[in-house]
Coordinates of C-alpha atoms in Angstrom, one line a residue:
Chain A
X1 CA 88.6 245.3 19.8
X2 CA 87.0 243.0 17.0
X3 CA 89.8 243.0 15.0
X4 CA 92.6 241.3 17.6
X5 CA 90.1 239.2 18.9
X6 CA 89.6 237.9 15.3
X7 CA 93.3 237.4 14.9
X8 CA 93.1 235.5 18.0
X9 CA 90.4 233.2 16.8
X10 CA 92.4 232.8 13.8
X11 CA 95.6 231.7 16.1
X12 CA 94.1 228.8 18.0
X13 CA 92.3 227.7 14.3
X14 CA 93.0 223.8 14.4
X15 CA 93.4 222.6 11.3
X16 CA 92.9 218.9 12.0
X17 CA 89.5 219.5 13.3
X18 CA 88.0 219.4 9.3
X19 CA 89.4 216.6 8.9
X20 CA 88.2 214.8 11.9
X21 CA 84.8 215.7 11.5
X22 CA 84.8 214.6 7.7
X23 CA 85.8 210.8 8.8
X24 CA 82.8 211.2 11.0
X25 CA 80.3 212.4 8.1
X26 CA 82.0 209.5 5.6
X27 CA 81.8 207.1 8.1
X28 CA 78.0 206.8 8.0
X29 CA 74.6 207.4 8.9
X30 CA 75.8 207.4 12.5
X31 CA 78.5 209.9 11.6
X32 CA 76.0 212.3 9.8
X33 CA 73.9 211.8 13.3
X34 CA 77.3 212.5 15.4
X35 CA 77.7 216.1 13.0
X36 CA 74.2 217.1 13.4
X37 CA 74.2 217.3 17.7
X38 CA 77.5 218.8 17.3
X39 CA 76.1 221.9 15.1
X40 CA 72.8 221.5 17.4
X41 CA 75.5 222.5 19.7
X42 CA 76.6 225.1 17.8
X43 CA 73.2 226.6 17.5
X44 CA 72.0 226.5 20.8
X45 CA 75.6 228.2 21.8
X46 CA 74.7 231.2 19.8
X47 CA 71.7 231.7 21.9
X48 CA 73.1 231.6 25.2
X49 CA 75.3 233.6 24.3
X50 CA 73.3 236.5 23.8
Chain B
X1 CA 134.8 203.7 21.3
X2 CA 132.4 206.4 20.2
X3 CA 132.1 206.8 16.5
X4 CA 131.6 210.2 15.3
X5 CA 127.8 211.1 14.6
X6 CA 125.7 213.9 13.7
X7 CA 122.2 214.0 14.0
X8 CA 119.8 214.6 11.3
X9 CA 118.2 218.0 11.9
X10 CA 115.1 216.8 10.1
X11 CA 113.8 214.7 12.9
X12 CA 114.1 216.5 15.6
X13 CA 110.6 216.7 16.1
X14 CA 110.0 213.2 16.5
X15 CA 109.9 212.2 20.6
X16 CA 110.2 208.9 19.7
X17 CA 113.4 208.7 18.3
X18 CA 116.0 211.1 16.4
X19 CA 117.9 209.8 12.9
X20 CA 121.5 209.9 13.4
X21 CA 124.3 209.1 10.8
X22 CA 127.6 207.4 11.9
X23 CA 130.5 206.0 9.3
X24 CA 127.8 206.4 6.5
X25 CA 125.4 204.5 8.3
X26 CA 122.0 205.5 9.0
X27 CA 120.6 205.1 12.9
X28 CA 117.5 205.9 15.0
X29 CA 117.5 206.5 18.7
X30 CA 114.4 205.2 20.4
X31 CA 112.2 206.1 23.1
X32 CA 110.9 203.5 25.9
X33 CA 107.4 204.0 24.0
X34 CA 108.9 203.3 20.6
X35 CA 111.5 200.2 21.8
X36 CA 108.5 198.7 23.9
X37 CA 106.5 199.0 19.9
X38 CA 109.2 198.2 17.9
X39 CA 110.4 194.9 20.0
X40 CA 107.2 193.2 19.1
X41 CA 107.2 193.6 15.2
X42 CA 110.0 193.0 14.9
X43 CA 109.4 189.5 17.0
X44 CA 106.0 189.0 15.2
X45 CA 107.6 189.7 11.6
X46 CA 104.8 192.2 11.3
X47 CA 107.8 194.6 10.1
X48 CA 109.8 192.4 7.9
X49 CA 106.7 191.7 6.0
X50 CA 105.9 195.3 5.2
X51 CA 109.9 195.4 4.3
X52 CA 109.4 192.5 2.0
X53 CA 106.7 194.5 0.0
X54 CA 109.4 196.5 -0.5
X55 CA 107.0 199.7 0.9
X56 CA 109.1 199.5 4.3
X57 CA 112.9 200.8 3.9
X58 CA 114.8 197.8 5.4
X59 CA 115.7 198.1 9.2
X60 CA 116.7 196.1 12.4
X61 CA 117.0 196.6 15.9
X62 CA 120.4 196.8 17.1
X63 CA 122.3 197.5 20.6
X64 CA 124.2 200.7 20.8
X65 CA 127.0 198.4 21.8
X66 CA 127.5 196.4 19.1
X67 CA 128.0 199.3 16.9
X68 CA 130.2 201.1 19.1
X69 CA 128.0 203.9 20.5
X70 CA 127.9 204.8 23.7
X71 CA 124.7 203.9 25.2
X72 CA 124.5 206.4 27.8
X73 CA 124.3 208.7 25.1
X74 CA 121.8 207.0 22.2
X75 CA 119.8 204.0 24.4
X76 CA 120.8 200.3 25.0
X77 CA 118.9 199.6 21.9
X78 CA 118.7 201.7 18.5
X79 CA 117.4 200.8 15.1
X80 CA 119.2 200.7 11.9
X81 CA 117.9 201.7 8.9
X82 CA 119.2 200.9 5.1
X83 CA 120.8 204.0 3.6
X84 CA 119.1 205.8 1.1
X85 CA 122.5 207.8 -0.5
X86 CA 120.5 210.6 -2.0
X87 CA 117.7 212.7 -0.4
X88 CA 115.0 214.6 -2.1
X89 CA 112.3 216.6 -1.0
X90 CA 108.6 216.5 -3.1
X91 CA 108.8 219.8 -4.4
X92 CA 111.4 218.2 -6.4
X93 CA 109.1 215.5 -7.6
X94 CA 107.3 215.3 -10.4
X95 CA 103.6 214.9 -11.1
X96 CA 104.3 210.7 -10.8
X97 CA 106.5 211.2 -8.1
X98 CA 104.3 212.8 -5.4
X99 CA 101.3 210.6 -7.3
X100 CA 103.5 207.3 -6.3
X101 CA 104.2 208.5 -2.8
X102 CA 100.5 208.9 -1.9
X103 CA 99.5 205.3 -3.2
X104 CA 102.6 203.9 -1.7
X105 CA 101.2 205.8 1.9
X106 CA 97.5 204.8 1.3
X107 CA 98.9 200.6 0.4
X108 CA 101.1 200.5 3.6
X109 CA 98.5 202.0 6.0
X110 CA 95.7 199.6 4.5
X111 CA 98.2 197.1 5.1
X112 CA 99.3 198.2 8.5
X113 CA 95.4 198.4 9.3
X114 CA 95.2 195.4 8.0
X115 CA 97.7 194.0 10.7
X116 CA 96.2 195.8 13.9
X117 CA 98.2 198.8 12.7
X118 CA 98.2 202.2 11.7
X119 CA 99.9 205.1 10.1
X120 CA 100.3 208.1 13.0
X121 CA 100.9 210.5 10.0
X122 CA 101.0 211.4 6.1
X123 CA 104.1 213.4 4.9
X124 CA 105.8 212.3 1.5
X125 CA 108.8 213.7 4.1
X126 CA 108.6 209.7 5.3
X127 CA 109.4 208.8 1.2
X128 CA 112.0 208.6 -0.3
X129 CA 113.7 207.4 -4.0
X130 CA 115.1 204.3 -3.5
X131 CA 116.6 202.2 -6.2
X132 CA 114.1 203.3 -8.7
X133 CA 111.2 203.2 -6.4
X134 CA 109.4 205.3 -3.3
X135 CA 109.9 203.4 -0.5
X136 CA 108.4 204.9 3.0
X137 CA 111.3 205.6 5.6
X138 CA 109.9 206.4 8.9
X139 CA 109.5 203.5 10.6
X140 CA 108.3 205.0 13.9
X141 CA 105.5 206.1 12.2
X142 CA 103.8 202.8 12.6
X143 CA 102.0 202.5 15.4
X144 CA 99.3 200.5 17.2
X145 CA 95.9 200.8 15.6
X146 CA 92.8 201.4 18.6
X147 CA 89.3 200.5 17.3
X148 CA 87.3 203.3 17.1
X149 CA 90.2 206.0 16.7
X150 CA 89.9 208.3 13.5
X151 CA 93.0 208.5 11.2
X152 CA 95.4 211.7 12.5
X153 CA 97.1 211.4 9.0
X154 CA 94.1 212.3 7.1
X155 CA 93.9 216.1 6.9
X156 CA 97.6 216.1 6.1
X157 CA 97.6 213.8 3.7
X158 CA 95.3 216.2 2.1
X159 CA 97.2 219.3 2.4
X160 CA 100.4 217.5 1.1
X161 CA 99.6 214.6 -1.1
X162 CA 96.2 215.0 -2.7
X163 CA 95.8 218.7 -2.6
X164 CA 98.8 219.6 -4.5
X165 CA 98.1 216.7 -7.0
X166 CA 94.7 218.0 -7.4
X167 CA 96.1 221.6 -8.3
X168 CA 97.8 219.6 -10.7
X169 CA 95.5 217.0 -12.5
X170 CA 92.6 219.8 -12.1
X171 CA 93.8 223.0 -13.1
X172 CA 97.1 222.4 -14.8
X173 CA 99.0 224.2 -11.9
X174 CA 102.4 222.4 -11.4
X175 CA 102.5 221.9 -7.5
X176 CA 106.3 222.1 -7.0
X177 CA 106.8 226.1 -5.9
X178 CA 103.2 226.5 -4.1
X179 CA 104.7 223.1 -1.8
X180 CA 107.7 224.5 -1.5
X181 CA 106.1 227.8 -0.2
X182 CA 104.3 226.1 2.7
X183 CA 106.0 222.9 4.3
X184 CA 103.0 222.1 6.2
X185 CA 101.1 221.8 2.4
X186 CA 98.4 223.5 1.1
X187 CA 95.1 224.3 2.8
X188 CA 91.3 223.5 2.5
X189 CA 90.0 226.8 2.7
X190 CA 93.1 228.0 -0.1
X191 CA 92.1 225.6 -2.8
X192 CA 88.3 225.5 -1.9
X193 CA 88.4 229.5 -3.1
X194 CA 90.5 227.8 -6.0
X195 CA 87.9 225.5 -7.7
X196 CA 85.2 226.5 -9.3
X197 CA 81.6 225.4 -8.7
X198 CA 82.1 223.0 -12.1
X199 CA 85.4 221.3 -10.6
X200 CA 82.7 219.6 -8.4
X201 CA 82.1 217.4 -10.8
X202 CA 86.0 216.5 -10.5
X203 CA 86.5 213.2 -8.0
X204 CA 87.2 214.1 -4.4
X205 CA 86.9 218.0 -4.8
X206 CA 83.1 218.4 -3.2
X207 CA 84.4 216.3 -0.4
X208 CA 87.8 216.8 0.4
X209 CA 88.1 220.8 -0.4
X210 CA 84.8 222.0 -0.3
X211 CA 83.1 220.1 2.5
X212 CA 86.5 219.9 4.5
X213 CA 87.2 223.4 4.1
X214 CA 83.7 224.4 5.0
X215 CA 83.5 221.9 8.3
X216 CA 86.8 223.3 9.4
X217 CA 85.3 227.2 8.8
X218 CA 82.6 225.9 11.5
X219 CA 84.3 224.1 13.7
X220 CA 87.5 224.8 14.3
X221 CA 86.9 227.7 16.4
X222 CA 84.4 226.1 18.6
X223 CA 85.5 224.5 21.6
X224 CA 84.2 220.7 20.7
X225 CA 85.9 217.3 21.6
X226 CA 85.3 216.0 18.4
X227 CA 87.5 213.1 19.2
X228 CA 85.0 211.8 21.6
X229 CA 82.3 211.4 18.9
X230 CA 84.3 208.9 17.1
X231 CA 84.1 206.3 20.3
X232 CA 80.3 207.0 20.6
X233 CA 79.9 206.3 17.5
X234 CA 81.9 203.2 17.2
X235 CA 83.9 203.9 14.4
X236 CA 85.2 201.1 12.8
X237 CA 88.1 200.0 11.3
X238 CA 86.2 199.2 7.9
X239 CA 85.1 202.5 8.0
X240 CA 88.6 204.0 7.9
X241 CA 89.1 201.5 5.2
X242 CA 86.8 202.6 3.2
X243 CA 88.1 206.5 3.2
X244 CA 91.7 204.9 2.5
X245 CA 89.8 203.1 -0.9
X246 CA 88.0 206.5 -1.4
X247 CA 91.0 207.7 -1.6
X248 CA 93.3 205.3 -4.1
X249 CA 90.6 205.9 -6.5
X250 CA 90.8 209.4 -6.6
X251 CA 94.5 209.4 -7.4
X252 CA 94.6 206.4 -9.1
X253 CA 92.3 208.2 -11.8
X254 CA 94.4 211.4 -11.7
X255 CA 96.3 212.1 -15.0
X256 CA 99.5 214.3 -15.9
X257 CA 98.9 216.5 -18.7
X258 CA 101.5 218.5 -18.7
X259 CA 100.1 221.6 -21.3
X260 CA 103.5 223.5 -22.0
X261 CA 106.5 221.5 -22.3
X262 CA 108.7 223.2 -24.3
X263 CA 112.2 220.8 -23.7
X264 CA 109.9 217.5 -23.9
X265 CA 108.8 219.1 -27.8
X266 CA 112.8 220.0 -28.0
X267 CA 113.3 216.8 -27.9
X268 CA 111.5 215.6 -30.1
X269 CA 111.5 218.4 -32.9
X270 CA 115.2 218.7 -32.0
X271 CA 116.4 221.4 -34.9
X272 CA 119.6 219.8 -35.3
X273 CA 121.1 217.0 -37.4
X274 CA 121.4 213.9 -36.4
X275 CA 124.6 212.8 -37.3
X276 CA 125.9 215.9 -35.2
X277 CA 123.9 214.3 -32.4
X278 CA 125.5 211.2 -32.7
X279 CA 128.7 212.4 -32.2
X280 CA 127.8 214.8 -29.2
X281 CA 126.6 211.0 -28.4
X282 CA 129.9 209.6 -28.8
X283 CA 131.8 212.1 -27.3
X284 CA 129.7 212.3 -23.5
X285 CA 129.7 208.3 -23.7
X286 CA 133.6 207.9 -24.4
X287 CA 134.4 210.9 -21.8
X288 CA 133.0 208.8 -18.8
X289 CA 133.7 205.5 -20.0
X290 CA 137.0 205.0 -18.6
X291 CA 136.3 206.7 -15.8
X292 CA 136.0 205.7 -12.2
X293 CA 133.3 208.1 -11.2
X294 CA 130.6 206.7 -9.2
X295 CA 127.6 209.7 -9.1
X296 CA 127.2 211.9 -11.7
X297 CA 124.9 215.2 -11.7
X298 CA 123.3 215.8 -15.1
X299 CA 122.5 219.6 -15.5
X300 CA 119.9 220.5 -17.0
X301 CA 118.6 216.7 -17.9
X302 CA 116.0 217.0 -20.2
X303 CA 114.8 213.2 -20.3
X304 CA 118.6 211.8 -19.5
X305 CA 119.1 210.9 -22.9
X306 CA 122.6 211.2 -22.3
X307 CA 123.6 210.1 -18.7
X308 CA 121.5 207.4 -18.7
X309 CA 123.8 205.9 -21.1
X310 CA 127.1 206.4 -19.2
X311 CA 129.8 203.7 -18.4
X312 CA 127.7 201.3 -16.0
X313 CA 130.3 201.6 -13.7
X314 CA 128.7 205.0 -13.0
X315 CA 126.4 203.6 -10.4
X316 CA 124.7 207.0 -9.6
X317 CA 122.5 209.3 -11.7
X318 CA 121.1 212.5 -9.8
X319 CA 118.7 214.7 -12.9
X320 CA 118.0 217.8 -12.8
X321 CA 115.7 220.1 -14.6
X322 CA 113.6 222.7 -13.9
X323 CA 110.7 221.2 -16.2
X324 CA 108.5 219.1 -14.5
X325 CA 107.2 217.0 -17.7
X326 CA 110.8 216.1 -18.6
X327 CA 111.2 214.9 -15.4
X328 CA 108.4 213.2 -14.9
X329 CA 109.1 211.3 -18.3
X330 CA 112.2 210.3 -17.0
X331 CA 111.0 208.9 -13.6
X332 CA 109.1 206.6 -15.7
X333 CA 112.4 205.6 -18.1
X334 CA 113.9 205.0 -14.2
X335 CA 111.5 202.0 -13.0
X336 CA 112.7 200.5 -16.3
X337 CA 116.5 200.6 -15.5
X338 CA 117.7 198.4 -13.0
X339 CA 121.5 199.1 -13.7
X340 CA 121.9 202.5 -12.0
X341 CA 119.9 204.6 -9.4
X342 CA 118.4 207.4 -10.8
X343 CA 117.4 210.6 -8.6
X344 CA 115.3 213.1 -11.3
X345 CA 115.0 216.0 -9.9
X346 CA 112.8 219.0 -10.6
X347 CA 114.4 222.0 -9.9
X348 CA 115.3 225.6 -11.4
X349 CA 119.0 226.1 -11.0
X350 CA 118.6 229.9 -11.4
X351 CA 116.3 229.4 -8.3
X352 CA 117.2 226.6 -6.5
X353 CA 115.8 224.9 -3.6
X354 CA 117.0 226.9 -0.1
X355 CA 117.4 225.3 2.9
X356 CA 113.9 225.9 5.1
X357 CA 111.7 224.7 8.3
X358 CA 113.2 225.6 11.7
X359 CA 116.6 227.5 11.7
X360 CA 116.6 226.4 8.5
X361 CA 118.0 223.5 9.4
X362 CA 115.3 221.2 8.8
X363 CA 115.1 220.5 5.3
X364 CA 118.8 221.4 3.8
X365 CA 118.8 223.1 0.5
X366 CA 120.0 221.9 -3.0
X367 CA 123.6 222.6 -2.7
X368 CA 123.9 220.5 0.9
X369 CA 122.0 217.4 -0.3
X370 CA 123.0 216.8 -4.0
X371 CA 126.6 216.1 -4.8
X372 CA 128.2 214.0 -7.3
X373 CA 132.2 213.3 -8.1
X374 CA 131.2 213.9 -11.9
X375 CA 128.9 216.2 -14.3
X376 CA 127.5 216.8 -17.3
X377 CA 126.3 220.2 -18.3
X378 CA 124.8 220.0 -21.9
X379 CA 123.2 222.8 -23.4
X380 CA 122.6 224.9 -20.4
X381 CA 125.1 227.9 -20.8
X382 CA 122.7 229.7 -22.5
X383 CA 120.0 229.4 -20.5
X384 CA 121.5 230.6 -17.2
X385 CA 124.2 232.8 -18.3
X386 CA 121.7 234.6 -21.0
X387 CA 118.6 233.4 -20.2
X388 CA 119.5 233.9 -16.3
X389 CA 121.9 236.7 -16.8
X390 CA 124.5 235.1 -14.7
X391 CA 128.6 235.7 -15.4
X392 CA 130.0 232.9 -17.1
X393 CA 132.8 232.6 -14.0
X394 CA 129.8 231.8 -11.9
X395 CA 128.5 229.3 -14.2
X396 CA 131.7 227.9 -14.1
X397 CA 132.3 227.8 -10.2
X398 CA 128.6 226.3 -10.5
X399 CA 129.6 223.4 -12.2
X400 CA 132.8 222.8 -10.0
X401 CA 130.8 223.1 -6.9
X402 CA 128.9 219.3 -8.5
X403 CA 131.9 217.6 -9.2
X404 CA 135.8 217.6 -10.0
X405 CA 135.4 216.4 -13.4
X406 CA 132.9 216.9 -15.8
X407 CA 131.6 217.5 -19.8
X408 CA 130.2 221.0 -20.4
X409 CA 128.8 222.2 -23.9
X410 CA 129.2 225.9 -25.1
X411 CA 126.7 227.3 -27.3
X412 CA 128.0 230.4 -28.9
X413 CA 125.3 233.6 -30.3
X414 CA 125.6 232.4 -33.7
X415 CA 123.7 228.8 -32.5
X416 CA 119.9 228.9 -33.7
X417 CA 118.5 228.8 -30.1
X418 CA 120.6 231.8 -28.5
X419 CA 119.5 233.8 -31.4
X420 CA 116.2 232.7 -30.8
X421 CA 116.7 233.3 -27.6
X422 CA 118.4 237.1 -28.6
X423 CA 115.5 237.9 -31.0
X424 CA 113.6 239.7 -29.1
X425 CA 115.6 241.4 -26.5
X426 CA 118.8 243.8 -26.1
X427 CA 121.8 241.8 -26.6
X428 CA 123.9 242.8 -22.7
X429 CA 126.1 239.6 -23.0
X430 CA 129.6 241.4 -25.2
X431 CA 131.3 238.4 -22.5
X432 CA 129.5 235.8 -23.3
X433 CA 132.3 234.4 -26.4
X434 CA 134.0 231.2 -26.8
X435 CA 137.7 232.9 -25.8
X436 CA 135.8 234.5 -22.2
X437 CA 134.3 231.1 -21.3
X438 CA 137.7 229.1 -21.9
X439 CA 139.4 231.6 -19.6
X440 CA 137.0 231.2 -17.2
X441 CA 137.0 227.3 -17.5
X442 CA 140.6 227.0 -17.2
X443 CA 140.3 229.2 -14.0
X444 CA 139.3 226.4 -12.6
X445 CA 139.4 223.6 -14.5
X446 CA 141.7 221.9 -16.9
X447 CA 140.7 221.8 -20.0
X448 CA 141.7 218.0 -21.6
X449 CA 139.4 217.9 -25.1
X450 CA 137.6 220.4 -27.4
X451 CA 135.0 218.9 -30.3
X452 CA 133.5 221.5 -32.1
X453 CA 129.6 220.7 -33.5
X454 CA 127.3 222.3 -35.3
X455 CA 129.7 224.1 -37.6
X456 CA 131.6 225.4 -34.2
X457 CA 128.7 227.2 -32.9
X458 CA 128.9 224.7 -30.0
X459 CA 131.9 222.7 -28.6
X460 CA 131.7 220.5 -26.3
X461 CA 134.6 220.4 -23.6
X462 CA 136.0 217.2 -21.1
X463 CA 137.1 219.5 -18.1
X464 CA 139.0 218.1 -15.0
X465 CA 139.6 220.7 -12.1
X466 CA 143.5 221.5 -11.1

């Protein structure tokens, strides 16, 4: 069921979390650094998924 | 003995400590954690010189003893705080107002941070109107500042400082309703389908909506431990210092335009004459002059031209109008007056402010917060009982409910702005006359002095209930 486990997703959103990582990316180079392995995550999460 | 208390139902969130009032006196229970804090600043002066800045509300540590409570009950030790007499919540605030709050947060955390400190969170809930001035309440709040840590405050001070002053400075949306609509303040992802892609040219919206908005989209359903990165990283306090700056600049260059005000123009195109002005003048001053009132409610405010003149015995001043620019002009005539407290106060009486948050208990509406022994109810009749469509007895009971003695003004449908207001619309008020209103005055009230202005199409009455 896409639909309730979208409405799910949406539940456990946090909020904070845009903030968080937006100290990181006005922090600095380093911050930028810290963002980019986090989506490097991101991406290689998407493949091992499928 | 144990003094009778009641405990505030808007802190009961905090762990740390819970605000309770005794013999109108304002205390704070407090946690191990928060005692074990709060015992060192104290001893280091670290809090009295934040109080001297006058950003800190003054406040001591006390035993529960010494003021008579029973410390099984509320600790050994508990913290007193300096009474604030009148509580308002910023979606009562004016432009200024909320605009005030978030310097007054950003100057006290880069002072705090400045002192090993920091700010655990950003509400204008922790602000409050104090004589004249926003002074920040929740001491608690100040906590221990750890290298490397991020600032928790910083997406809420978005949502509820600089979001809603953006929707203000930027697109000429008054802030007060869409704040009162969510208590936890307006969202990223909301305003960032708000702005346009030219309002990224306005300071702060690319990086605070957009890019926030669009890094918590990514994110926030991922299971990261984002709060790890900042210690790799080594994070620095200067860092977070320079996001605080970031910040003061972006409101500091934010500017009120209000666009429609139609009772700031009133008042200065006012149609009628002004010797009949001077004597509604006159009359308001010499109805309150010997009295022994101490807070007055002013109804329908406009700028206060007329309370702010009262006896100076009247030590109290609470505003309210549902405009926002008149208010906001008045918070500035405030800072200049140092002989009364004033408490403007943006609100819509024919929709005013209900009590929300948990049981809604947490934040108490208009009627549980404002009261005054006095009031003063010029030129509003019309407004709620035609404009409003409200029964004159109810408008009546309204006033009665804000004090036991007040001065009231009835404008009658041969005045130029009821038939202004009548021009264009079915006349449904056959009630609304001078003999109905007096009837349902003296209901209630006794009615001590008429003076008829304006060639009797208004009178204004000195009413004292029975």
């Amino acid at each position: 069921m896409k639909i309730s486990g979208l409405v799910i997703l949406i539940a456990y959103l946090d909020p904070g979390s845009g903030g968080l990582l937006l100290q990181l990316l006005l922090g600095g180079v380093a911050g930028i650094g810290v963002l980019l392995k986090l989506y490097w995550k991101k991406i290689r999460s998407w493949f091992s998924k499928s | 003995m144990d003094l009778q208390t009641s405990f505030d139902k808007g802190s009961f969130k905090d762990r740390e400590g819970r605000v309770f009032t005794s013999g109108g006196r304002i205390f704070r229970t407090l946690s191990q954690s928060a005692f074990d804090r709060m015992e060192v600043l104290e001893k280091d002066s670290r809090l009295q010189r934040l109080i001297d800045s006058r950003a800190l509300i003054p406040s001591h540590l006390t035993t529960a003893k010494e003021v008579g409570f029973d410390p099984k009950l509320y600790g050994e030790v508990i913290m007193e705080h300096e009474k604030v007499p009148v509580v308002t919540y910023p979606y009562e605030w004016s432009f200024d107002m909320l605009r005030d709050a978030a310097l007054l947060t950003l100057n006290l955390l880069e002072s705090c941070l400045e002192m090993g400190l920091i700010l655990k969170d950003a509400t204008p809930f922790n602000i409050l109107l104090h004589k004249n001035k926003m002074v920040f309440i929740d001491t608690l709040s100040i906590d221990y500042y750890t290298e490397g840590r991020p600032w928790e405050g910083y997406s809420q001070f978005c949502r509820e400082f600089l979001f809603p002053l953006m929707l203000t400075a930027y697109k000429g949306v008054e802030f007060q309703s869409w704040l009162r609509g969510e208590l936890k303040g307006l969202k990223a992802s909301d305003l960032s389908h708000l702005f346009s892609w030219f309002d990224n040219f306005r300071k702060g919206v690319f990086t605070h909506v957009h890019l926030q908005a669009w890094l918590e989209r990514s994110f926030a359903r991922k299971d990261v431990a984002i709060r790890n990165s900042f210690n790799q990283q080594n994070y620095s306090k200067g860092q977070l210092l320079r996001i605080v700056k970031n910040l003061r600049r972006i409101i500091k260059t934010m500017r009120y335009k209000p666009s429609n005000s139609e009772w700031i123009r009133y008042d200065r195109e006012n149609p009628y004459d002004a010797s009949e002005e001077e004597k509604k003048r006159n009359f308001v001053q010499k109805a309150f002059a010997e009295s022994t009132l101490h807070t007055i409610v002013d109804l329908g405010s406009n700028i206060g031209q007329y309370s702010a003149e009262t006896n100076s015995s009247i030590k109290t001043i609470i505003a309210i109008d549902k405009d926002p620019a008149c208010i906001n002009h008045f918070y500035h005539r405030c800072k200049e007056w140092n002989t009364k407290a004033f408490y403007p106060v943006v609100v819509d009486l024919l929709s005013p402010t209900p009590a929300m948050g948990w049981g809604l208990q947490e934040r108490q509406s208009l009627f549980e917060r404002l009261k005054g022994d006095g009031f003063l109810a010029l030129a509003l009749v019309h407004h709620i009982c035609i404009g409003g469509n409200v029964p004159l007895l109810e408008f009546v009971k309204l006033l009665k409910s804000f004090g036991n003695y007040g001065v009231v003004e009835w404008v009658g449908k041969e005045d130029k702005m009821v038939q202004r207001m009548l021009r264009n619309r079915s006349d449904i008020f056959q009630d609304y006359t001078w003999e109905y209103f007096q009837s349902c005055l003296e209901e209630h009230f006794q009615l001590s002095k008429v003076l008829e202005i304006e060639k009797g199409s208004r009178r204004l009455c000195i009413v004292q209930a029975k």
